[in-house]
Tab-separated table of C-alpha atoms in Angstrom:
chain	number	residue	atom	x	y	z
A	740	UNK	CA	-37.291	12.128	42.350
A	741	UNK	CA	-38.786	9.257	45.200
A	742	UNK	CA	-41.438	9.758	46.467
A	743	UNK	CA	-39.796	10.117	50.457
A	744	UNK	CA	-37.549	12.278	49.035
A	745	UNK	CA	-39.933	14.703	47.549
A	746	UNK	CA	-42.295	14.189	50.752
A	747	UNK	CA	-39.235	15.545	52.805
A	748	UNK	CA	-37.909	18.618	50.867
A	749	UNK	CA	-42.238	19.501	51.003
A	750	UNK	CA	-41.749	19.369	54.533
A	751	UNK	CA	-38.310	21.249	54.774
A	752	UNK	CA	-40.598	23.628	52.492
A	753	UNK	CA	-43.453	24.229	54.928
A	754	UNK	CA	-41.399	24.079	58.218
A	755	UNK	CA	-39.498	26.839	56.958
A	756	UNK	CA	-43.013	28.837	55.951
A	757	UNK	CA	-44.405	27.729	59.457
A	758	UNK	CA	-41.372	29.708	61.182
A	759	UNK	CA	-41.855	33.324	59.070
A	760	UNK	CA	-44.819	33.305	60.684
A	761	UNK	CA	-43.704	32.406	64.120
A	762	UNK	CA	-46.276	31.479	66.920
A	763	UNK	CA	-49.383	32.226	64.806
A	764	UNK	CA	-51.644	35.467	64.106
A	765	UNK	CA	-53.004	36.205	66.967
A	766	UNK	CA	-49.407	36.125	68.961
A	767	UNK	CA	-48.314	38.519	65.979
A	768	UNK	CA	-50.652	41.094	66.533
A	769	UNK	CA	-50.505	40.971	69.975
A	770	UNK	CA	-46.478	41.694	69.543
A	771	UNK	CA	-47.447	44.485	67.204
A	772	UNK	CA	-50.270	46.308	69.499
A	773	UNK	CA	-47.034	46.535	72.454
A	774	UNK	CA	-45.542	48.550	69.702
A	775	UNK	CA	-42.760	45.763	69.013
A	776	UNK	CA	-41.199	44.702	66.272
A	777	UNK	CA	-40.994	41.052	65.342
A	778	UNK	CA	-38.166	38.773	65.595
A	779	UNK	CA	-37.147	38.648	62.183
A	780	UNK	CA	-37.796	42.411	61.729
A	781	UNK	CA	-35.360	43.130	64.286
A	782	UNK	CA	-32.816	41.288	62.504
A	783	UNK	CA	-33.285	43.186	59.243
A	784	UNK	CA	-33.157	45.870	60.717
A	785	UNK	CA	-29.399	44.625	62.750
A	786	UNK	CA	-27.556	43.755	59.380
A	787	UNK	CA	-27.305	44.970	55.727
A	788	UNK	CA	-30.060	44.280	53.896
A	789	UNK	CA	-29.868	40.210	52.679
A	790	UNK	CA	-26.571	39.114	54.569
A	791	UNK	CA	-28.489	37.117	57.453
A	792	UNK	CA	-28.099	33.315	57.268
A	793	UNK	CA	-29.991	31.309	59.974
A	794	UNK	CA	-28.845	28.274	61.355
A	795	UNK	CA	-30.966	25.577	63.392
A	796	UNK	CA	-34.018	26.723	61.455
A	797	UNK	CA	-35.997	23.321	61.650
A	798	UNK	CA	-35.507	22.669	65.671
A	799	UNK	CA	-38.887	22.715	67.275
A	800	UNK	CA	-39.071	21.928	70.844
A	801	UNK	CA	-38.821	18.328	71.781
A	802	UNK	CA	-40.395	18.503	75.632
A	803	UNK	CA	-43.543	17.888	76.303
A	804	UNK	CA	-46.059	19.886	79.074
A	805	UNK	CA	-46.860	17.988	82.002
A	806	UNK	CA	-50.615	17.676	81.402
A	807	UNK	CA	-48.991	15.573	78.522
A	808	UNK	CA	-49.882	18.538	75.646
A	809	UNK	CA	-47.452	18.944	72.534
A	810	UNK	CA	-46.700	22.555	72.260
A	811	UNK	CA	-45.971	24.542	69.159
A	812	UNK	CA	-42.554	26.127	68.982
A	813	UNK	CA	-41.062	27.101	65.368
A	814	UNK	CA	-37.511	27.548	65.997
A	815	UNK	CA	-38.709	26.513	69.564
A	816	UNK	CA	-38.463	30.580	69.834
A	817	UNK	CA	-34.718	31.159	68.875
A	818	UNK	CA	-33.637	32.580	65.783
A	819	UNK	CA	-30.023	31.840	65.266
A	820	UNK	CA	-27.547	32.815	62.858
A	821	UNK	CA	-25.149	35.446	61.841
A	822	UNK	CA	-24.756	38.134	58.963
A	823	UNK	CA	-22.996	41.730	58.336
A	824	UNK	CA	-23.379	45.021	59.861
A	825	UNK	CA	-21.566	47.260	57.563
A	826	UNK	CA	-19.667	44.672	55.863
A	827	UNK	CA	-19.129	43.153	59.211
A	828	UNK	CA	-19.449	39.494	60.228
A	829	UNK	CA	-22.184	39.343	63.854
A	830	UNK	CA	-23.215	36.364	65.411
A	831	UNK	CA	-27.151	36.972	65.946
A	832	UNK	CA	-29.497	35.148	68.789
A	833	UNK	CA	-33.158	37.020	68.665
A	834	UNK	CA	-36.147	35.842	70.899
A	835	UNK	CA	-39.244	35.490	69.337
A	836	UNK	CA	-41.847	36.288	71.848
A	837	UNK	CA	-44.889	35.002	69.746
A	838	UNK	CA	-43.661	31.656	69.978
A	839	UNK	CA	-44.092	30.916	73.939
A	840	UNK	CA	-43.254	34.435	74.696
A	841	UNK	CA	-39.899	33.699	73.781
A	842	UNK	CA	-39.329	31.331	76.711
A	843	UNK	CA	-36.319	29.014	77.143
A	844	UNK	CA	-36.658	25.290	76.748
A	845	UNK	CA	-33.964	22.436	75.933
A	846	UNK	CA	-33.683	23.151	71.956
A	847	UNK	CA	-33.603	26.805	72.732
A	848	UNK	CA	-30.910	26.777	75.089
A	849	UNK	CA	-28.887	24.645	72.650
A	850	UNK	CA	-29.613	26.558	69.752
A	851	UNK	CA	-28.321	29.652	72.351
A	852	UNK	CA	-25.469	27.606	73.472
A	853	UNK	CA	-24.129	26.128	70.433
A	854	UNK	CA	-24.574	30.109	68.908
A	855	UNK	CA	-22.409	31.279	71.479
A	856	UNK	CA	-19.731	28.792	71.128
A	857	UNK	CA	-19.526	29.473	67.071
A	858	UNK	CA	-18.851	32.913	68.208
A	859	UNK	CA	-16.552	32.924	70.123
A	860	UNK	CA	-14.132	30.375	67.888
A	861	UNK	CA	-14.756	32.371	65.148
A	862	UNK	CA	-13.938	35.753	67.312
A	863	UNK	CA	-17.041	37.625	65.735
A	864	UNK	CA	-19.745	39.516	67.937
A	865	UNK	CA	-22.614	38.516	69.690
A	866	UNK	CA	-25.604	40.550	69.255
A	867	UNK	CA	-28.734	39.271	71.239
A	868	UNK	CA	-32.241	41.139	70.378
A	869	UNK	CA	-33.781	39.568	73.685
A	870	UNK	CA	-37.468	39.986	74.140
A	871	UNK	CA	-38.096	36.538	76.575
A	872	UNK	CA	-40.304	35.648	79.409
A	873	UNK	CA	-37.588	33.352	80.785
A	874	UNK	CA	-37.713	29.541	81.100
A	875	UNK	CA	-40.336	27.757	80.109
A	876	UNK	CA	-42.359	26.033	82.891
A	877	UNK	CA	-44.743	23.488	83.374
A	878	UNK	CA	-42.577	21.254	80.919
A	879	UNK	CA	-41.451	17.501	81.406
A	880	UNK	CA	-37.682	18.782	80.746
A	881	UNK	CA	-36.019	21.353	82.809
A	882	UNK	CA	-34.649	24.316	81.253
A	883	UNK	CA	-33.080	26.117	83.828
A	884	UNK	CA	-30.715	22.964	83.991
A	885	UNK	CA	-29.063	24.717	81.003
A	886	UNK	CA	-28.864	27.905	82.040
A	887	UNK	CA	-25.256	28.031	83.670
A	888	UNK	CA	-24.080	27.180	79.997
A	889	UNK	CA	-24.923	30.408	78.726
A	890	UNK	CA	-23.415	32.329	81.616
A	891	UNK	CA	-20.399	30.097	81.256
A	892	UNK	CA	-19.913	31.034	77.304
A	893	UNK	CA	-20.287	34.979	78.443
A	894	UNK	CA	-17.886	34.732	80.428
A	895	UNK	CA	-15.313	32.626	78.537
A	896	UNK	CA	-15.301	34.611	75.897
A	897	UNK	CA	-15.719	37.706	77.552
A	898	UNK	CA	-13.516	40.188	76.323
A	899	UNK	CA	-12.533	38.088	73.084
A	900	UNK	CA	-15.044	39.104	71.262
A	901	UNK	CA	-17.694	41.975	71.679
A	902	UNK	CA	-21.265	40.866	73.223
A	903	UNK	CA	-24.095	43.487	72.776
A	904	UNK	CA	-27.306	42.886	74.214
A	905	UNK	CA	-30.516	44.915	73.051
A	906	UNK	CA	-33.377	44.597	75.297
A	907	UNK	CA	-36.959	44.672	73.898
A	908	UNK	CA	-39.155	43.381	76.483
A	909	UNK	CA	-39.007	41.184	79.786
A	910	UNK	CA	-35.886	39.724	81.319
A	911	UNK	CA	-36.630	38.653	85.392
A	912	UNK	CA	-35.265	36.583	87.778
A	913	UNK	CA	-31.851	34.129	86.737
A	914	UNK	CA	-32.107	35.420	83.162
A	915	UNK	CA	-31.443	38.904	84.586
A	916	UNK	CA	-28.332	38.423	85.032
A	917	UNK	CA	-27.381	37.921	81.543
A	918	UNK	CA	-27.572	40.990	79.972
A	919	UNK	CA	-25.799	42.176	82.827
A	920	UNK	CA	-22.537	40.491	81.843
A	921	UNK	CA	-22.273	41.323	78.283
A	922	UNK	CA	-19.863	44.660	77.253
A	923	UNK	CA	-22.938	46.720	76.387
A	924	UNK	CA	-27.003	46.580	77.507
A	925	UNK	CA	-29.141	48.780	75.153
A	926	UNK	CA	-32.779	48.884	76.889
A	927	UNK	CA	-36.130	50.334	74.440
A	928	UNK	CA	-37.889	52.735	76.365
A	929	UNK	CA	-41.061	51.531	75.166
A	930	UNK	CA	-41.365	47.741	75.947
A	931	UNK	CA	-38.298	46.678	77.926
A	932	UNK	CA	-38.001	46.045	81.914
A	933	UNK	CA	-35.003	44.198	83.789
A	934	UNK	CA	-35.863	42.795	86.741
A	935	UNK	CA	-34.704	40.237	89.434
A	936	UNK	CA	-38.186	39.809	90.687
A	937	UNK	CA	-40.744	41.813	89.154
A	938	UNK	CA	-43.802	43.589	90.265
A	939	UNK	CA	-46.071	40.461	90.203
A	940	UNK	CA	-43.249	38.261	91.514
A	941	UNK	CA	-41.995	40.648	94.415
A	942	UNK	CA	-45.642	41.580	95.447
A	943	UNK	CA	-46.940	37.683	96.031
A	944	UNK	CA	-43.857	36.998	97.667
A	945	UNK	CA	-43.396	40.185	100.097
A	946	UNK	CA	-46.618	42.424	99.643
A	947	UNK	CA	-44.718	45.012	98.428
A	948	UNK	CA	-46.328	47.106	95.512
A	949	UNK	CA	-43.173	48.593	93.141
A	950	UNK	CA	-43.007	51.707	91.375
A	951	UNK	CA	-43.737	50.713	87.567
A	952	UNK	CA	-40.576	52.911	87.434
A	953	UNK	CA	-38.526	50.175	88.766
A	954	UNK	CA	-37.134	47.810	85.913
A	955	UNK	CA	-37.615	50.214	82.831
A	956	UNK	CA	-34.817	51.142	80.617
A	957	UNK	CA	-34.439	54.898	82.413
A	958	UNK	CA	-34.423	53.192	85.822
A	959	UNK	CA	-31.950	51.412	85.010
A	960	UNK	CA	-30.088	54.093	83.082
A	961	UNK	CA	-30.619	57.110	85.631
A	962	UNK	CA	-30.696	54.712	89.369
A	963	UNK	CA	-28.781	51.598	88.223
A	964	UNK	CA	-25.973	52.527	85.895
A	965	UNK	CA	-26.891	48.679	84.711
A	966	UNK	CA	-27.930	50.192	81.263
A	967	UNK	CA	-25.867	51.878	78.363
A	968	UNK	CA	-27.453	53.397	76.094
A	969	UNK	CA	-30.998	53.636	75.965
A	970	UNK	CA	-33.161	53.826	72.564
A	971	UNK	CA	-37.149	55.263	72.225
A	972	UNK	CA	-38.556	52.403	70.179
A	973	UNK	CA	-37.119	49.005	68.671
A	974	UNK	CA	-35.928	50.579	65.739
A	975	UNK	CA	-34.007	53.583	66.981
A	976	UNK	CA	-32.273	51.473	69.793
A	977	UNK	CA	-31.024	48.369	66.864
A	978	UNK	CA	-29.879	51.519	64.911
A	979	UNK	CA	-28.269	52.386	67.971
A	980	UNK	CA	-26.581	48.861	68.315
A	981	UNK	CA	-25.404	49.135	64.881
A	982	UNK	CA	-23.245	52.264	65.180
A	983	UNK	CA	-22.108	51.165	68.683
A	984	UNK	CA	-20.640	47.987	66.494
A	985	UNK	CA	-18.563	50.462	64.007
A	986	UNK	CA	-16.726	51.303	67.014
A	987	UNK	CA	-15.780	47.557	68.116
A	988	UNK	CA	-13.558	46.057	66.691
A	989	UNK	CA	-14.540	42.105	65.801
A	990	UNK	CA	-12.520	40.349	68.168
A	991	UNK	CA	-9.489	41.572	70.262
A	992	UNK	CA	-6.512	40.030	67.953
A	993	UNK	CA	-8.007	42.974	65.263
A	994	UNK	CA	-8.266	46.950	64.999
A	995	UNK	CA	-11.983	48.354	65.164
A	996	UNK	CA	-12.869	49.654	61.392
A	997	UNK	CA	-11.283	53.080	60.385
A	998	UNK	CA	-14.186	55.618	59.243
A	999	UNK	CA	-13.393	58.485	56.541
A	1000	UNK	CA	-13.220	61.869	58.012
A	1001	UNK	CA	-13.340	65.220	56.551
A	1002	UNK	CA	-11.139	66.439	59.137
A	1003	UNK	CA	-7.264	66.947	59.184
A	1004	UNK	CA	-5.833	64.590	61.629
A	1005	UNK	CA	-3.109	68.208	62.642
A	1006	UNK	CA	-5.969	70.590	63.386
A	1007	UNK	CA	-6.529	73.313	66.450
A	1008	UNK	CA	-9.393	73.788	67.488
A	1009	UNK	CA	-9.432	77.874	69.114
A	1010	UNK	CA	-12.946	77.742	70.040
A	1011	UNK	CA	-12.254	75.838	73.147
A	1012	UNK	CA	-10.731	79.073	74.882
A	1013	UNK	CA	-14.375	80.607	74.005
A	1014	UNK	CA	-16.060	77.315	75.637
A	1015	UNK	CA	-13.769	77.098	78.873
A	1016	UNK	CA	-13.789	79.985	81.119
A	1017	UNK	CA	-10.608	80.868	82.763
A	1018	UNK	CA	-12.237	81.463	85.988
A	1019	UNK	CA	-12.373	78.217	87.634
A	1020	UNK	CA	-15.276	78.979	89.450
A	1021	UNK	CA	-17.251	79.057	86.251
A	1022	UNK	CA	-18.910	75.983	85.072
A	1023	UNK	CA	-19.022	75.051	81.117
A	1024	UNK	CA	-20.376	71.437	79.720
A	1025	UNK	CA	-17.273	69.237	78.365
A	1026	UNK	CA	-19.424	67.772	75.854
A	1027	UNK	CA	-18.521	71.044	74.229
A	1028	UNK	CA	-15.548	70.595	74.065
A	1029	UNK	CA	-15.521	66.789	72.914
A	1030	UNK	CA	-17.285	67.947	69.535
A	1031	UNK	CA	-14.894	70.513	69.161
A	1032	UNK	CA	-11.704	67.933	68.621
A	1033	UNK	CA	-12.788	64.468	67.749
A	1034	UNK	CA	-13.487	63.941	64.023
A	1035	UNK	CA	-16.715	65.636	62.373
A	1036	UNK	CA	-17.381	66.238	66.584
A	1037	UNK	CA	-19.165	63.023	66.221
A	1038	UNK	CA	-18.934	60.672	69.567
A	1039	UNK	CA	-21.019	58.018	70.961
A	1040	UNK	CA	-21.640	58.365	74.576
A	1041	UNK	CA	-22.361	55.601	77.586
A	1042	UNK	CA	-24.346	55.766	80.379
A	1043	UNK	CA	-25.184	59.277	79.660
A	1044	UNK	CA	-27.525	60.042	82.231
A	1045	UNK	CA	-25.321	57.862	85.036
A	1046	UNK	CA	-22.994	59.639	86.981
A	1047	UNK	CA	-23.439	62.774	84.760
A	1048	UNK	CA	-20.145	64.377	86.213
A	1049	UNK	CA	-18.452	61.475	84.394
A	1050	UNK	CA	-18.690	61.387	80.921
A	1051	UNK	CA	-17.943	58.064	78.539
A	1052	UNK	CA	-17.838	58.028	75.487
A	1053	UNK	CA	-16.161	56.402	71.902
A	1054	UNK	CA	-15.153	58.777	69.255
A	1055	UNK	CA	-12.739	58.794	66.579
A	1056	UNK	CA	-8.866	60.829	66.148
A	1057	UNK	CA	-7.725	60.586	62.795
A	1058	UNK	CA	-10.612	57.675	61.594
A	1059	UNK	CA	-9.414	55.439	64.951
A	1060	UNK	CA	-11.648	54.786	67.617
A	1061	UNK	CA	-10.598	56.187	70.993
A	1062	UNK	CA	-12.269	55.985	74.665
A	1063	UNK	CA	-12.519	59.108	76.186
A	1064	UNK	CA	-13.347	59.798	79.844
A	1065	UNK	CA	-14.020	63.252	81.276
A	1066	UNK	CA	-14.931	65.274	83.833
A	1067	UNK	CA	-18.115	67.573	83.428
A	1068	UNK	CA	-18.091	70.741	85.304
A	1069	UNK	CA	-21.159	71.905	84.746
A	1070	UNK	CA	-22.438	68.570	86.739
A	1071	UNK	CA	-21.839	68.951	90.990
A	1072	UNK	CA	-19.961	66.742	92.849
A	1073	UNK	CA	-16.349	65.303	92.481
A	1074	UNK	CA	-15.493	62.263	89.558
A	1075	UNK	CA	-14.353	60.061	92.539
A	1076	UNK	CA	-17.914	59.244	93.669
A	1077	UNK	CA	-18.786	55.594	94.011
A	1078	UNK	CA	-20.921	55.375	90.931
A	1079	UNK	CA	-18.457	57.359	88.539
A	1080	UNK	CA	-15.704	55.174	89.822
A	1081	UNK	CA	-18.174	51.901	88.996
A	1082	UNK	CA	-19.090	54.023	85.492
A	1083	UNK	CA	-15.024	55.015	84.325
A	1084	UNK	CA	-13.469	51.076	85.622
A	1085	UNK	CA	-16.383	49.281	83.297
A	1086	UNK	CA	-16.013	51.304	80.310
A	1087	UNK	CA	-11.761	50.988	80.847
A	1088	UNK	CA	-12.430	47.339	80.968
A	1089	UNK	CA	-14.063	47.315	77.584
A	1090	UNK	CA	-11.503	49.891	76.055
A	1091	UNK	CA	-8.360	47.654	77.696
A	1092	UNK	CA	-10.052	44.088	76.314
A	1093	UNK	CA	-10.200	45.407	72.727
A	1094	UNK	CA	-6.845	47.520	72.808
A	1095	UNK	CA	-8.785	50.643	72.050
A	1096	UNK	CA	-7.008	53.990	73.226
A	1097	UNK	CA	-7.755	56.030	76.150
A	1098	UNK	CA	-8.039	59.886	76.266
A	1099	UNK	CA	-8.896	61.801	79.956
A	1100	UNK	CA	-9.872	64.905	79.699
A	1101	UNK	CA	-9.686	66.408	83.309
A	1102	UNK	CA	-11.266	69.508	84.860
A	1103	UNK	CA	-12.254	68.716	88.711
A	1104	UNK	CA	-13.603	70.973	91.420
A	1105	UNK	CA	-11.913	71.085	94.825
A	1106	UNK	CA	-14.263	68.336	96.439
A	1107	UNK	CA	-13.661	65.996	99.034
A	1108	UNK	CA	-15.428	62.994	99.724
A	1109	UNK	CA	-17.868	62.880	103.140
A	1110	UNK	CA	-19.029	60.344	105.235
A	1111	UNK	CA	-21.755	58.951	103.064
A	1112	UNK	CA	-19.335	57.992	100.011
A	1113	UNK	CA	-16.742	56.832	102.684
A	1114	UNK	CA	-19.412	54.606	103.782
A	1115	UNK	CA	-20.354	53.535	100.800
A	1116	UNK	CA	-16.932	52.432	99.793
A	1117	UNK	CA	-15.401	54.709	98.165
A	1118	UNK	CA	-12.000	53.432	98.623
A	1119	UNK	CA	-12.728	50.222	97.176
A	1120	UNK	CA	-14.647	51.663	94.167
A	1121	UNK	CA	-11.188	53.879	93.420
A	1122	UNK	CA	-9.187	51.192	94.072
A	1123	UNK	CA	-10.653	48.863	91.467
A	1124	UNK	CA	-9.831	51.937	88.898
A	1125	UNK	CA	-6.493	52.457	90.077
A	1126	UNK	CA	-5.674	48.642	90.335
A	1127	UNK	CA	-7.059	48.262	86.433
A	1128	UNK	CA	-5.499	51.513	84.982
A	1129	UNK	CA	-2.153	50.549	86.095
A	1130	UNK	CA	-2.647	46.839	84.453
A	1131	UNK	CA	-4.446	48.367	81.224
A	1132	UNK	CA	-1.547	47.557	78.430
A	1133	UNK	CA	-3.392	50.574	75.972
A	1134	UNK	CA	-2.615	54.359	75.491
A	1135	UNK	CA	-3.225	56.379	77.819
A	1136	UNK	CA	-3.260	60.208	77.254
A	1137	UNK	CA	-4.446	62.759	80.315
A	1138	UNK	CA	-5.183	66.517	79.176
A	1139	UNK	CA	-5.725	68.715	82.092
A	1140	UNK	CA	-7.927	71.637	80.783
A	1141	UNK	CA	-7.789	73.904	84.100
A	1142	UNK	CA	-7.264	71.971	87.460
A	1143	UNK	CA	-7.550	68.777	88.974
A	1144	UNK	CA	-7.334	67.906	92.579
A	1145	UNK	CA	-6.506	65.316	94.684
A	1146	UNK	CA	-7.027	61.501	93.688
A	1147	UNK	CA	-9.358	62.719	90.685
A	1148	UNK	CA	-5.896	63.335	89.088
């Protein structure tokens, strides 16, 4: 072998060693005292166990800070690639915060970019494990000068293939908006906050001092409806991401994956008549009665703790996926309030762009809307459901349980 060519595959050889380790030590126990995983952990524990293959592994960054310093950046903080959640095929884009605290720079937005554009050609989901401080400043390039390009891939190929974002840490100002146009936004409880201008940001610029509420994954679950699903630690929200996947299917030209079931697809289910009262002025949960007819009462739900009187959720009839939306008597207030409108026309969207069935299951109280939801829009917010249901080209199957009044119909 020449000598060059020996010198080079030595160098291939210790690049690649130089990125397992990421930023260095000391930026690897820092990541590990905030109770984070790393990068690479957080794609082992995304896919089945030796299927990820990482592209753009040798790209460091190629700017240069203004005071004229080289920086180091392995991967120049973007691990790329794709492999197989249960069997499979995912487009992966993870953030490694020990590397410039997982900041975006030229190579990393291209790496990004050129990720997102494989994906969506190929029609296989986009999974980002996003733990970033945003775009790198103070560099002789300009990375927000890049940025639109990632919006404009979300949005190109939104609805062709399914984009899942997990949040594990920071996201602020332009980058906020992001994770905010995929189909899903899983938030750790732990370590990750959304914000357009965060508490440092927002108090230089106004004075104001925020709640250290604001931003958090429940904030934004509970307040914001701008979360999904929300997961305790790195781990359980990933595992989270994983099963949400088995309900996807990979693109919208295919079926989501059929799961064996233990139950008969021609079953009753007679326990509902012990769940729902016959007295409508009685209250009983739905979730009750959504275990008690989808397969092995397993179901995933969305936005759980948003809009509680509204419930979303995937489950499975006979091994197929389904969407099913409900009203939840035991939660106050009518479904036709603005934010259950917002919460039932984004998860139809999702259910209508991947041709996955929807089921209603309808119980609501004899409310009216007063001046505060008027004023709020409520018209508009029903109107974008009404406008979308009658353009959805999927099943649609309403069950009335015991009434339903008015527009909630």
């Amino acid at each position: 072998m020449e000598k060059a060519m020996k010198e080079g595959i030595e160098r291939l050889h210790r690049i690649q060693e130089e990125n397992i380790i990421g930023g260095g030590q000391k930026w690897v126990d820092r990541q590990r005292s905030l109770g984070k995983l790393l990068a690479r952990e957080r794609i082992e524990c995304l896919v089945d166990p030796g299927t990820f293959m990482e592209l753009g592994s040798i790209v460091q960054s190629t700017s240069v800070r203004i005071d004229g310093k080289t920086i180091y950046s392995p991967c120049d903080g973007a691990i790329i690639g794709h492999g197989r959640v249960d069997g499979s095929l995912v487009a992966i884009y993870a953030s490694d915060f020990t590397v410039q605290a997982g900041s975006i720079a030229q190579q990393h937005m291209v790496k990004f970019d050129k990720l997102w554009d494989y994906a969506g050609k190929w029609g296989i989901p986009m999974v980002w494990l996003l733990d970033s401080a945003g775009g790198r400043l103070g560099q002789d390039d300009i990375a927000v000068a890049g940025v639109e390009w990632f919006f404009w891939y979300e949005s190109q190929y939104s609805g062709v293939a399914p984009q899942i974002c997990v949040l594990m840490g920071p996201c602020i100002a332009g980058q906020a908006y992001a994770p905010c146009l995929t189909d899903f936004l899983l938030m750790s409880r732990e370590t990750a906050h959304l914000w357009l201008g965060g508490p440092r940001m927002t108090a230089a610029a106004t004075s104001e001092k925020m709640d250290e509420l604001v931003g958090s994954a429940d904030y934004h679950m509970v307040h914001t409806g701008t979360c999904d699903i929300v997961g305790v630690d790195d781990r359980e929200t990933i595992a989270k991401a994983r099963k949400l996947l088995g309900y996807l299917p990979s693109n919208y030209r295919q079926k989501p994956p059929m799961v064996k079931t233990n139950a008969p697809p021609l079953r009753e289910a007679p326990e509902i008549t012990d769940v729902v009262p016959a007295d409508t002025s009685k209250t009983y949960d739905m979730h009750n009665v959504i275990e008690r007819i989808v397969d092995d009462g397993d179901y995933f739900e969305i936005k759980g703790e948003y809009a509680k009187q509204l419930i979303t959720c995937f489950s499975r009839f006979n091994a197929r996926t389904v969407g099913i939306v409900a009203s939840n008597p035991v939660e106050p207030g009518s479904i036709l309030e603005c934010n259950a409108c917002d919460k039932y026309y984004r998860f139809l969207e999702v259910l209508d762009a991947y041709n996955i069935p929807l089921i209603n299951l309808i119980d609501t109280p004899p409310y009216m809307p007063g001046d505060e939801e008027e004023e709020k829009g409520l018209l508009r917010h029903g109107g974008k459901i009404i406008h979308l249901y009658a353009n959805a080209a999927i099943p649609k199957i309403s069950i009335i349980l015991r009434q339903v009044y008015g527009d909630a119909g």
